[in-house]
Amino acid sequence: MSLLLDSARISEAETVSHWGWVGGITTNPALLAGSGLSPTETLARLASLTPGPVFYQLTARDLEGMLEEAGRAAKILGDQLVVKIMPTPAGFQAAARLSEKISCALTAVFSPAQALVAQAAGARFVIIYYHRARTLLPEAESRQLVGDCLAALSGSETHLLAASVKSPHEAIELRRAGVEYLTLPLSVLEALVPHPLSEQAAQEFQKHGAGI
Ligand code: E4P
C-alpha cells in the first residue's frame, strides 16, 4: 500500500519529504502549470525530493508525439518516471509501446473496461478519479467502479491507484474496497494524522507520565 502526494508544488513536496511515509508524487498538466517553475525544472526538483516514483502526464495527443514526449520525460526522471497517459485509442497504443521500458499509468479512467485494456497494454497503474466518479457517474456505475476495476485487474501486475480523493473518509473507503495506492493533496494527507482523543491522551501522558 502506498500514499502519494498529488502536487507539483516544490514546497509541498519538501514538507512531505520530511515525513517518511509518503511514497511518491503524482502531477498532472494543471498542477504543473501552477508550480511557478518550468515543467522540466519542477519535475527535476520533485524527483530530488522523493525516493519514490514521480508521475508525469503526457500532453501530446498523437502516438508519435506521446512516444517522443515520454522519451524526454525519461531523460528528466530516469527510473523514477511513471508516465501518465489519457485513455484514448492513441493512449492505449502508446502504453502498449512504452510499457516494456517505462512504467505507464492510464489516468482519468472511469470504467472497468478501460482498466481491462490498460492491463492488456502492460500498464503498471490504472488511475481512477474517485471523487469525480462519485459526483459525475450515474449512482450505480459509481458504486461499482472500484470493485469492477479491481476485478478487471485481479491476478495481474497492474495496480489500481485512486486520485481525486477529497477527504480521509474517501481515502478509508477506498482502502476498505481494496485500493492499494492513493494519491492525495497535501491537505488530505495532513488531515489523516490528527485525532482529538489522541491529542488528549498525549497531553495526559505528558502531564502524568514518565520515560527514560
Ligand atoms: C491526479 O493527479 C488527478 O489529476 C487529480 O487528482 C484529479 O483530481 P480532481 O478531480 O480534484 O481534479
Coordinates of N, CA and C and ligand atoms in Angstrom, one line a residue:
M1 N 0.9 -1.2 0.0 CA 0.0 0.0 0.0 C 0.9 1.3 0.0
S2 N 0.5 2.3 -0.7 CA 1.3 3.5 -0.7 C 0.4 4.7 -0.8
L3 N 0.8 5.7 0.0 CA 0.2 7.0 -0.1 C 1.1 7.9 -0.9
L4 N 0.6 8.6 -1.8 CA 1.4 9.5 -2.7 C 0.9 11.0 -2.5
L5 N 1.7 11.9 -2.8 CA 1.3 13.3 -2.8 C 0.9 13.8 -4.2
D6 N -0.3 14.3 -4.3 CA -0.8 14.8 -5.6 C -0.5 16.3 -5.7
S7 N 0.6 16.7 -6.2 CA 1.0 18.1 -6.2 C 2.2 18.3 -7.1
A8 N 2.3 19.5 -7.6 CA 3.6 19.9 -8.4 C 4.3 21.1 -7.6
R9 N 3.8 21.4 -6.4 CA 4.4 22.5 -5.7 C 5.7 22.0 -4.9
I10 N 6.8 22.6 -5.2 CA 8.1 22.2 -4.5 C 7.9 22.3 -3.0
S11 N 7.3 23.3 -2.5 CA 7.1 23.5 -1.1 C 6.4 22.3 -0.4
E12 N 5.4 21.8 -1.1 CA 4.6 20.7 -0.6 C 5.4 19.4 -0.6
A13 N 6.1 19.3 -1.7 CA 7.0 18.1 -1.8 C 8.1 18.1 -0.7
E14 N 8.6 19.3 -0.4 CA 9.6 19.4 0.7 C 8.9 19.0 2.0
T15 N 7.7 19.5 2.2 CA 7.0 19.2 3.5 C 6.9 17.7 3.7
V16 N 6.4 17.0 2.7 CA 6.2 15.6 2.9 C 7.5 14.8 2.9
S17 N 8.5 15.4 2.3 CA 9.8 14.6 2.2 C 10.4 14.4 3.6
H18 N 9.9 15.2 4.6 CA 10.4 15.0 6.0 C 9.6 14.0 6.7
W19 N 8.4 13.6 6.2 CA 7.5 12.7 6.9 C 8.0 11.3 6.9
G20 N 8.5 10.9 5.7 CA 9.0 9.5 5.6 C 7.9 8.5 5.3
W21 N 6.6 8.9 5.2 CA 5.6 7.9 4.9 C 4.8 8.2 3.7
V22 N 5.3 9.1 2.8 CA 4.7 9.4 1.5 C 5.6 8.8 0.5
G23 N 5.0 7.9 -0.3 CA 5.8 7.1 -1.2 C 6.1 7.6 -2.6
G24 N 5.7 8.8 -2.9 CA 5.9 9.3 -4.3 C 5.1 10.5 -4.6
I25 N 5.1 11.0 -5.8 CA 4.4 12.2 -6.2 C 3.7 12.1 -7.5
T26 N 2.5 12.5 -7.6 CA 1.8 12.5 -8.9 C 1.6 13.9 -9.3
T27 N 1.7 14.2 -10.6 CA 1.4 15.5 -11.1 C 0.4 15.3 -12.3
N28 N 0.0 16.4 -12.8 CA -0.8 16.5 -14.0 C -0.6 17.8 -14.7
P29 N -1.0 18.0 -15.9 CA -0.7 19.3 -16.6 C -1.2 20.5 -15.9
A30 N -2.3 20.4 -15.2 CA -2.9 21.6 -14.5 C -2.0 21.9 -13.3
L31 N -1.6 20.8 -12.6 CA -0.7 21.1 -11.4 C 0.6 21.6 -11.8
L32 N 1.2 21.1 -12.9 CA 2.5 21.6 -13.4 C 2.4 23.1 -13.9
A33 N 1.3 23.4 -14.5 CA 1.1 24.8 -14.9 C 1.1 25.8 -13.8
G34 N 0.7 25.3 -12.6 CA 0.6 26.2 -11.4 C 1.8 26.1 -10.5
S35 N 2.9 25.4 -10.9 CA 4.0 25.2 -10.0 C 4.9 26.4 -9.8
G36 N 4.8 27.3 -10.7 CA 5.7 28.5 -10.5 C 7.1 28.3 -11.2
L37 N 7.4 27.1 -11.7 CA 8.6 26.9 -12.4 C 8.3 26.2 -13.7
S38 N 9.3 26.1 -14.6 CA 9.0 25.4 -15.8 C 8.7 23.9 -15.5
P39 N 7.9 23.2 -16.3 CA 7.7 21.8 -16.1 C 8.9 21.0 -15.9
T40 N 9.9 21.2 -16.7 CA 11.2 20.5 -16.6 C 11.9 20.7 -15.3
E41 N 12.0 21.9 -14.9 CA 12.6 22.3 -13.6 C 11.8 21.7 -12.4
T42 N 10.5 21.8 -12.5 CA 9.6 21.3 -11.5 C 9.8 19.8 -11.3
L43 N 9.8 19.0 -12.4 CA 10.0 17.6 -12.4 C 11.3 17.2 -11.7
A44 N 12.4 17.9 -12.2 CA 13.7 17.6 -11.6 C 13.7 17.8 -10.1
R45 N 13.1 19.0 -9.7 CA 13.1 19.3 -8.3 C 12.3 18.3 -7.5
L46 N 11.1 17.9 -8.0 CA 10.3 16.9 -7.3 C 11.0 15.6 -7.2
A47 N 11.7 15.2 -8.3 CA 12.4 13.9 -8.2 C 13.5 13.9 -7.1
S48 N 14.1 15.1 -6.9 CA 15.1 15.1 -5.9 C 14.5 15.1 -4.5
L49 N 13.2 15.3 -4.4 CA 12.6 15.3 -3.0 C 11.9 14.1 -2.6
T50 N 11.9 13.1 -3.5 CA 11.3 11.8 -3.1 C 12.1 10.6 -3.6
P51 N 12.2 9.6 -2.8 CA 12.9 8.4 -3.3 C 12.0 7.5 -4.2
G52 N 10.8 7.9 -4.3 CA 9.8 7.1 -5.0 C 9.5 7.6 -6.4
P53 N 8.4 7.1 -7.0 CA 8.0 7.5 -8.3 C 7.5 8.9 -8.4
V54 N 7.8 9.5 -9.6 CA 7.2 10.8 -9.9 C 6.4 10.6 -11.2
F55 N 5.1 10.9 -11.1 CA 4.2 10.6 -12.2 C 4.1 11.9 -13.1
Y56 N 4.4 11.7 -14.4 CA 4.3 12.9 -15.3 C 3.3 12.5 -16.4
Q57 N 2.3 13.4 -16.6 CA 1.2 13.2 -17.6 C 1.6 13.7 -19.0
L58 N 1.5 12.9 -20.0 CA 1.8 13.3 -21.3 C 0.7 14.3 -21.8
T59 N 1.2 15.3 -22.6 CA 0.3 16.3 -23.1 C 0.1 16.1 -24.6
A60 N 1.0 15.4 -25.3 CA 0.8 15.0 -26.7 C -0.5 14.2 -26.8
R61 N -1.1 14.3 -28.0 CA -2.4 13.6 -28.2 C -2.2 12.5 -29.3
D62 N -1.2 12.5 -30.1 CA -1.0 11.5 -31.1 C 0.1 10.6 -30.6
L63 N 0.1 9.4 -31.2 CA 1.0 8.3 -30.8 C 2.5 8.7 -30.9
E64 N 2.9 9.2 -32.0 CA 4.3 9.6 -32.2 C 4.7 10.7 -31.2
G65 N 3.8 11.6 -31.0 CA 4.1 12.7 -30.1 C 4.2 12.2 -28.7
M66 N 3.4 11.2 -28.3 CA 3.4 10.7 -26.9 C 4.7 9.9 -26.7
L67 N 5.1 9.1 -27.7 CA 6.4 8.3 -27.6 C 7.6 9.3 -27.4
E68 N 7.6 10.4 -28.2 CA 8.7 11.3 -28.1 C 8.7 12.1 -26.8
E69 N 7.5 12.5 -26.3 CA 7.4 13.2 -25.0 C 7.8 12.3 -23.9
A70 N 7.4 11.0 -24.0 CA 7.8 10.0 -22.9 C 9.3 9.9 -22.8
G71 N 9.9 9.9 -24.0 CA 11.4 9.8 -24.0 C 12.0 11.0 -23.3
R72 N 11.5 12.2 -23.6 CA 12.0 13.4 -22.9 C 11.8 13.4 -21.4
A73 N 10.6 12.8 -21.0 CA 10.3 12.7 -19.6 C 11.3 11.7 -18.9
A74 N 11.6 10.7 -19.6 CA 12.6 9.7 -19.1 C 14.0 10.3 -18.9
K75 N 14.3 11.2 -19.8 CA 15.7 11.8 -19.6 C 15.7 12.7 -18.3
I76 N 14.5 13.2 -17.9 CA 14.5 14.1 -16.7 C 14.4 13.2 -15.5
L77 N 13.5 12.2 -15.5 CA 13.1 11.4 -14.3 C 13.8 10.1 -14.2
G78 N 14.3 9.6 -15.3 CA 15.0 8.3 -15.2 C 14.1 7.2 -14.7
D79 N 14.6 6.4 -13.7 CA 13.8 5.2 -13.2 C 12.6 5.7 -12.3
Q80 N 12.6 6.9 -11.9 CA 11.5 7.4 -11.1 C 10.3 7.7 -11.9
L81 N 10.4 7.8 -13.2 CA 9.3 8.1 -14.1 C 8.2 7.1 -14.1
V82 N 7.0 7.6 -13.8 CA 5.8 6.8 -14.3 C 5.0 7.8 -15.2
V83 N 4.9 7.3 -16.4 CA 4.2 8.3 -17.4 C 2.7 8.0 -17.4
K84 N 2.0 9.1 -17.2 CA 0.5 9.1 -17.1 C 0.0 9.3 -18.5
I85 N -0.9 8.5 -19.0 CA -1.4 8.6 -20.3 C -3.0 8.6 -20.3
M86 N -3.6 9.5 -21.1 CA -5.0 9.5 -21.1 C -5.6 8.3 -21.9
P87 N -6.7 7.8 -21.5 CA -7.2 6.5 -22.0 C -7.9 6.7 -23.4
T88 N -7.2 7.2 -24.3 CA -7.7 7.3 -25.7 C -7.1 6.2 -26.5
P89 N -7.6 5.9 -27.7 CA -7.0 4.9 -28.6 C -5.5 5.0 -28.8
A90 N -5.1 6.3 -29.0 CA -3.7 6.5 -29.2 C -2.9 6.3 -27.9
G91 N -3.6 6.6 -26.8 CA -3.0 6.5 -25.4 C -2.8 5.0 -25.1
F92 N -3.7 4.2 -25.4 CA -3.5 2.7 -25.1 C -2.4 2.2 -26.0
Q93 N -2.4 2.7 -27.3 CA -1.3 2.2 -28.2 C 0.0 2.7 -27.6
A94 N 0.1 3.9 -27.1 CA 1.4 4.4 -26.6 C 1.8 3.5 -25.4
A95 N 0.8 3.2 -24.5 CA 1.1 2.4 -23.3 C 1.7 1.0 -23.8
A96 N 1.0 0.5 -24.8 CA 1.5 -0.9 -25.3 C 2.9 -0.8 -25.8
R97 N 3.3 0.4 -26.4 CA 4.6 0.5 -27.0 C 5.6 0.8 -25.9
L98 N 5.2 1.6 -24.9 CA 6.2 2.1 -23.9 C 6.4 1.2 -22.7
S99 N 5.3 0.4 -22.4 CA 5.3 -0.3 -21.1 C 6.4 -1.3 -20.8
E100 N 7.0 -1.7 -21.9 CA 8.2 -2.7 -21.7 C 9.4 -2.0 -21.0
K101 N 9.5 -0.7 -21.4 CA 10.7 0.0 -20.9 C 10.4 1.1 -19.8
I102 N 9.1 1.7 -19.9 CA 8.8 2.8 -19.0 C 7.5 2.4 -18.2
S103 N 7.5 2.6 -16.9 CA 6.2 2.4 -16.2 C 5.1 3.4 -16.7
C104 N 4.0 2.8 -17.0 CA 2.9 3.6 -17.5 C 1.7 3.5 -16.6
A105 N 0.9 4.6 -16.6 CA -0.3 4.7 -15.8 C -1.4 5.2 -16.7
L106 N -2.5 4.5 -16.9 CA -3.6 5.1 -17.7 C -4.4 5.9 -16.7
T107 N -4.6 7.1 -16.9 CA -5.2 8.0 -15.9 C -6.6 8.5 -16.4
A108 N -7.3 9.1 -15.5 CA -8.7 9.5 -15.8 C -9.5 8.4 -16.3
V109 N -9.3 7.2 -15.7 CA -10.1 6.0 -16.0 C -11.4 6.1 -15.3
F110 N -12.5 5.8 -16.0 CA -13.9 5.9 -15.4 C -14.7 4.6 -15.7
S111 N -14.0 3.6 -16.2 CA -14.7 2.3 -16.4 C -13.8 1.1 -16.3
P112 N -14.4 0.0 -15.8 CA -13.6 -1.2 -15.7 C -13.1 -1.7 -17.1
A113 N -13.9 -1.4 -18.1 CA -13.4 -1.7 -19.5 C -12.1 -1.1 -19.9
Q114 N -12.0 0.2 -19.5 CA -10.7 0.9 -19.7 C -9.6 0.3 -18.9
A115 N -9.9 -0.2 -17.7 CA -8.9 -0.8 -16.8 C -8.4 -2.1 -17.5
L116 N -9.4 -2.8 -18.1 CA -9.1 -4.1 -18.8 C -8.1 -3.9 -19.9
V117 N -8.3 -2.8 -20.7 CA -7.4 -2.5 -21.8 C -6.1 -2.0 -21.3
A118 N -6.1 -1.2 -20.2 CA -4.8 -0.7 -19.7 C -3.9 -1.9 -19.2
Q119 N -4.6 -2.9 -18.6 CA -3.8 -4.1 -18.1 C -3.2 -4.8 -19.3
A120 N -4.1 -5.0 -20.3 CA -3.6 -5.7 -21.5 C -2.5 -4.9 -22.2
A121 N -2.4 -3.6 -22.1 CA -1.4 -2.8 -22.7 C -0.1 -2.8 -21.8
G122 N -0.2 -3.5 -20.7 CA 1.0 -3.6 -19.8 C 1.2 -2.4 -18.9
A123 N 0.1 -1.7 -18.6 CA 0.3 -0.6 -17.7 C 0.6 -1.1 -16.3
R124 N 1.4 -0.3 -15.6 CA 1.7 -0.6 -14.2 C 0.6 -0.1 -13.2
F125 N 0.0 1.0 -13.6 CA -1.1 1.5 -12.8 C -2.3 1.9 -13.7
V126 N -3.5 1.8 -13.1 CA -4.7 2.4 -13.6 C -5.2 3.4 -12.6
I127 N -5.4 4.6 -13.0 CA -5.7 5.7 -12.1 C -7.2 6.1 -12.3
I128 N -8.0 5.9 -11.2 CA -9.4 6.3 -11.3 C -9.5 7.7 -10.5
Y129 N -10.4 8.5 -11.0 CA -10.7 9.8 -10.4 C -12.0 9.5 -9.5
Y130 N -11.7 9.2 -8.2 CA -12.7 8.7 -7.3 C -13.8 9.7 -7.1
H131 N -13.5 10.9 -6.6 CA -14.5 11.9 -6.2 C -15.3 12.4 -7.5
R132 N -14.6 12.5 -8.6 CA -15.3 12.9 -9.8 C -16.3 11.8 -10.2
A133 N -15.8 10.5 -10.1 CA -16.7 9.4 -10.4 C -17.9 9.4 -9.5
R134 N -17.7 9.7 -8.2 CA -18.9 9.6 -7.3 C -19.9 10.8 -7.6
T135 N -19.4 11.9 -8.1 CA -20.3 13.0 -8.3 C -20.8 13.1 -9.8
L136 N -20.0 12.5 -10.7 CA -20.4 12.7 -12.1 C -21.0 11.4 -12.8
L137 N -20.6 10.2 -12.3 CA -21.2 9.0 -12.9 C -22.5 8.7 -12.3
P138 N -23.4 8.0 -13.1 CA -24.7 7.5 -12.5 C -24.4 6.7 -11.2
E139 N -25.2 6.8 -10.3 CA -25.0 6.2 -8.9 C -24.6 4.7 -9.0
A140 N -25.3 3.9 -9.8 CA -25.0 2.5 -9.9 C -23.6 2.3 -10.4
E141 N -23.2 3.0 -11.5 CA -21.9 2.9 -12.1 C -20.8 3.3 -11.1
S142 N -21.1 4.4 -10.4 CA -20.1 5.0 -9.5 C -19.8 4.0 -8.3
R143 N -20.9 3.4 -7.8 CA -20.8 2.4 -6.7 C -20.0 1.2 -7.1
Q144 N -20.1 0.8 -8.4 CA -19.4 -0.4 -8.9 C -18.0 -0.2 -9.3
L145 N -17.6 1.1 -9.6 CA -16.4 1.4 -10.3 C -15.2 0.7 -9.7
V146 N -15.0 0.9 -8.4 CA -13.8 0.4 -7.7 C -13.7 -1.1 -7.7
G147 N -14.8 -1.7 -7.3 CA -14.9 -3.2 -7.3 C -14.7 -3.8 -8.7
D148 N -15.3 -3.2 -9.7 CA -15.2 -3.8 -11.0 C -13.8 -3.5 -11.6
C149 N -13.2 -2.4 -11.3 CA -11.8 -2.2 -11.8 C -10.8 -3.2 -11.1
L150 N -11.1 -3.4 -9.8 CA -10.2 -4.4 -9.1 C -10.4 -5.8 -9.7
A151 N -11.6 -6.1 -10.0 CA -11.9 -7.4 -10.6 C -11.2 -7.5 -12.0
A152 N -11.3 -6.4 -12.7 CA -10.6 -6.4 -14.1 C -9.1 -6.6 -14.0
L153 N -8.5 -6.1 -12.9 CA -7.1 -6.2 -12.7 C -6.6 -7.4 -11.9
S154 N -7.6 -8.1 -11.3 CA -7.2 -9.2 -10.4 C -6.3 -10.2 -11.1
G155 N -5.2 -10.6 -10.3 CA -4.3 -11.6 -10.8 C -3.3 -11.0 -11.7
S156 N -3.3 -9.7 -12.0 CA -2.3 -9.1 -12.9 C -1.3 -8.3 -12.0
E157 N -0.4 -7.7 -12.7 CA 0.6 -6.9 -12.0 C 0.3 -5.4 -12.2
T158 N -0.9 -5.1 -12.6 CA -1.4 -3.7 -12.7 C -2.1 -3.3 -11.5
H159 N -1.7 -2.2 -10.9 CA -2.3 -1.8 -9.6 C -3.3 -0.7 -9.9
L160 N -4.4 -0.7 -9.0 CA -5.3 0.4 -9.0 C -4.9 1.5 -8.1
L161 N -4.9 2.8 -8.6 CA -4.5 3.9 -7.9 C -5.6 4.9 -7.9
A162 N -6.0 5.4 -6.8 CA -7.1 6.4 -6.7 C -6.6 7.8 -6.6
A163 N -7.1 8.6 -7.5 CA -6.8 10.1 -7.4 C -8.2 10.8 -7.2
S164 N -8.1 12.1 -7.2 CA -9.4 12.8 -6.9 C -10.0 12.3 -5.7
V165 N -9.2 12.3 -4.6 CA -9.7 11.9 -3.3 C -9.7 13.1 -2.4
K166 N -10.9 13.4 -1.8 CA -11.1 14.8 -1.2 C -11.1 14.7 0.3
S167 N -11.0 13.6 0.9 CA -11.1 13.5 2.4 C -10.5 12.2 2.9
P168 N -10.2 12.2 4.2 CA -9.8 11.0 4.9 C -10.9 9.9 4.8
H169 N -12.1 10.4 4.8 CA -13.2 9.4 4.7 C -13.2 8.7 3.4
E170 N -13.0 9.5 2.3 CA -12.9 8.8 1.0 C -11.7 7.9 0.9
A171 N -10.6 8.3 1.5 CA -9.3 7.5 1.5 C -9.6 6.2 2.1
I172 N -10.3 6.2 3.3 CA -10.6 4.9 4.0 C -11.5 4.1 3.2
E173 N -12.5 4.7 2.6 CA -13.5 4.0 1.8 C -12.8 3.2 0.7
L174 N -11.8 3.9 0.1 CA -11.0 3.2 -1.0 C -10.1 2.1 -0.5
R175 N -9.5 2.3 0.7 CA -8.7 1.2 1.2 C -9.6 0.1 1.6
R176 N -10.7 0.3 2.2 CA -11.6 -0.8 2.6 C -12.1 -1.6 1.3
A177 N -12.2 -0.9 0.2 CA -12.6 -1.5 -1.0 C -11.4 -2.3 -1.6
G178 N -10.2 -2.1 -1.1 CA -9.1 -2.9 -1.6 C -8.1 -2.1 -2.5
V179 N -8.3 -0.8 -2.6 CA -7.3 0.0 -3.4 C -6.0 0.2 -2.7
E180 N -4.9 -0.2 -3.4 CA -3.6 -0.2 -2.7 C -2.9 1.1 -2.8
Y181 N -3.1 2.0 -3.8 CA -2.4 3.2 -3.9 C -3.4 4.4 -3.9
L182 N -3.1 5.4 -3.1 CA -3.9 6.6 -3.1 C -3.0 7.8 -3.3
T183 N -3.4 8.7 -4.2 CA -2.7 10.0 -4.3 C -3.5 11.1 -3.8
L184 N -3.0 11.8 -2.8 CA -3.8 12.8 -2.0 C -3.2 14.2 -2.1
P185 N -4.0 15.2 -2.1 CA -3.5 16.5 -1.9 C -2.9 16.7 -0.5
L186 N -2.0 17.7 -0.4 CA -1.4 17.8 0.9 C -2.4 18.0 2.1
S187 N -3.5 18.7 1.8 CA -4.4 19.0 2.8 C -5.1 17.7 3.3
V188 N -5.3 16.7 2.4 CA -5.9 15.4 2.9 C -4.8 14.6 3.6
L189 N -3.6 14.6 3.1 CA -2.5 13.9 3.8 C -2.4 14.4 5.2
E190 N -2.4 15.7 5.4 CA -2.3 16.3 6.7 C -3.5 15.9 7.6
A191 N -4.7 15.9 7.0 CA -5.9 15.6 7.8 C -5.9 14.1 8.2
L192 N -5.1 13.3 7.7 CA -5.1 11.9 8.1 C -4.5 11.7 9.5
V193 N -3.7 12.6 9.9 CA -2.9 12.4 11.1 C -3.6 12.7 12.5
P194 N -4.2 13.9 12.6 CA -4.7 14.2 14.0 C -6.0 13.5 14.4
H195 N -6.1 13.3 15.7 CA -7.4 13.0 16.3 C -7.5 13.6 17.7
P196 N -8.6 14.2 18.0 CA -8.7 14.9 19.3 C -8.4 14.0 20.5
L197 N -8.8 12.7 20.4 CA -8.6 11.8 21.6 C -7.2 11.4 21.7
S198 N -6.5 11.3 20.5 CA -5.1 11.0 20.6 C -4.3 12.2 21.2
E199 N -4.7 13.4 20.9 CA -4.1 14.6 21.4 C -4.3 14.7 22.9
Q200 N -5.6 14.3 23.3 CA -5.9 14.3 24.8 C -5.1 13.3 25.5
A201 N -4.9 12.1 24.9 CA -4.1 11.0 25.5 C -2.6 11.5 25.6
A202 N -2.1 12.2 24.6 CA -0.7 12.7 24.6 C -0.5 13.7 25.7
Q203 N -1.5 14.5 25.9 CA -1.4 15.5 27.0 C -1.4 14.9 28.4
E204 N -2.2 13.8 28.5 CA -2.3 13.1 29.8 C -0.9 12.5 30.1
F205 N -0.3 11.8 29.1 CA 1.0 11.2 29.3 C 2.0 12.2 29.6
Q206 N 1.9 13.4 28.9 CA 2.9 14.5 29.1 C 2.8 14.9 30.6
K207 N 1.6 15.0 31.0 CA 1.3 15.6 32.4 C 1.7 14.6 33.5
H208 N 1.3 13.3 33.3 CA 1.4 12.4 34.4 C 2.4 11.3 34.2
G209 N 3.0 11.2 32.9 CA 3.8 10.1 32.6 C 5.3 10.3 33.0
A210 N 6.0 9.2 32.8 CA 7.5 9.2 33.0 C 8.1 8.4 31.9
G211 N 9.3 8.7 31.5 CA 10.0 8.0 30.5 C 11.5 7.9 30.8
I212 N 12.3 7.3 29.9 CA 13.7 7.1 30.2 C 14.4 8.4 29.8
Ligands
E4P1 C1 -4.4 13.3 -10.3 O1 -3.4 13.9 -10.5 C2 -5.7 13.9 -10.9 O2 -5.4 14.7 -12.0 C3 -6.4 14.7 -9.8 O3 -6.3 14.0 -8.6 C4 -7.8 15.0 -10.2 O4 -8.5 15.4 -9.1 P1 -9.7 16.5 -9.3 O5 -10.9 15.7 -9.5 O6 -9.7 17.2 -7.9 O7 -9.3 17.4 -10.4

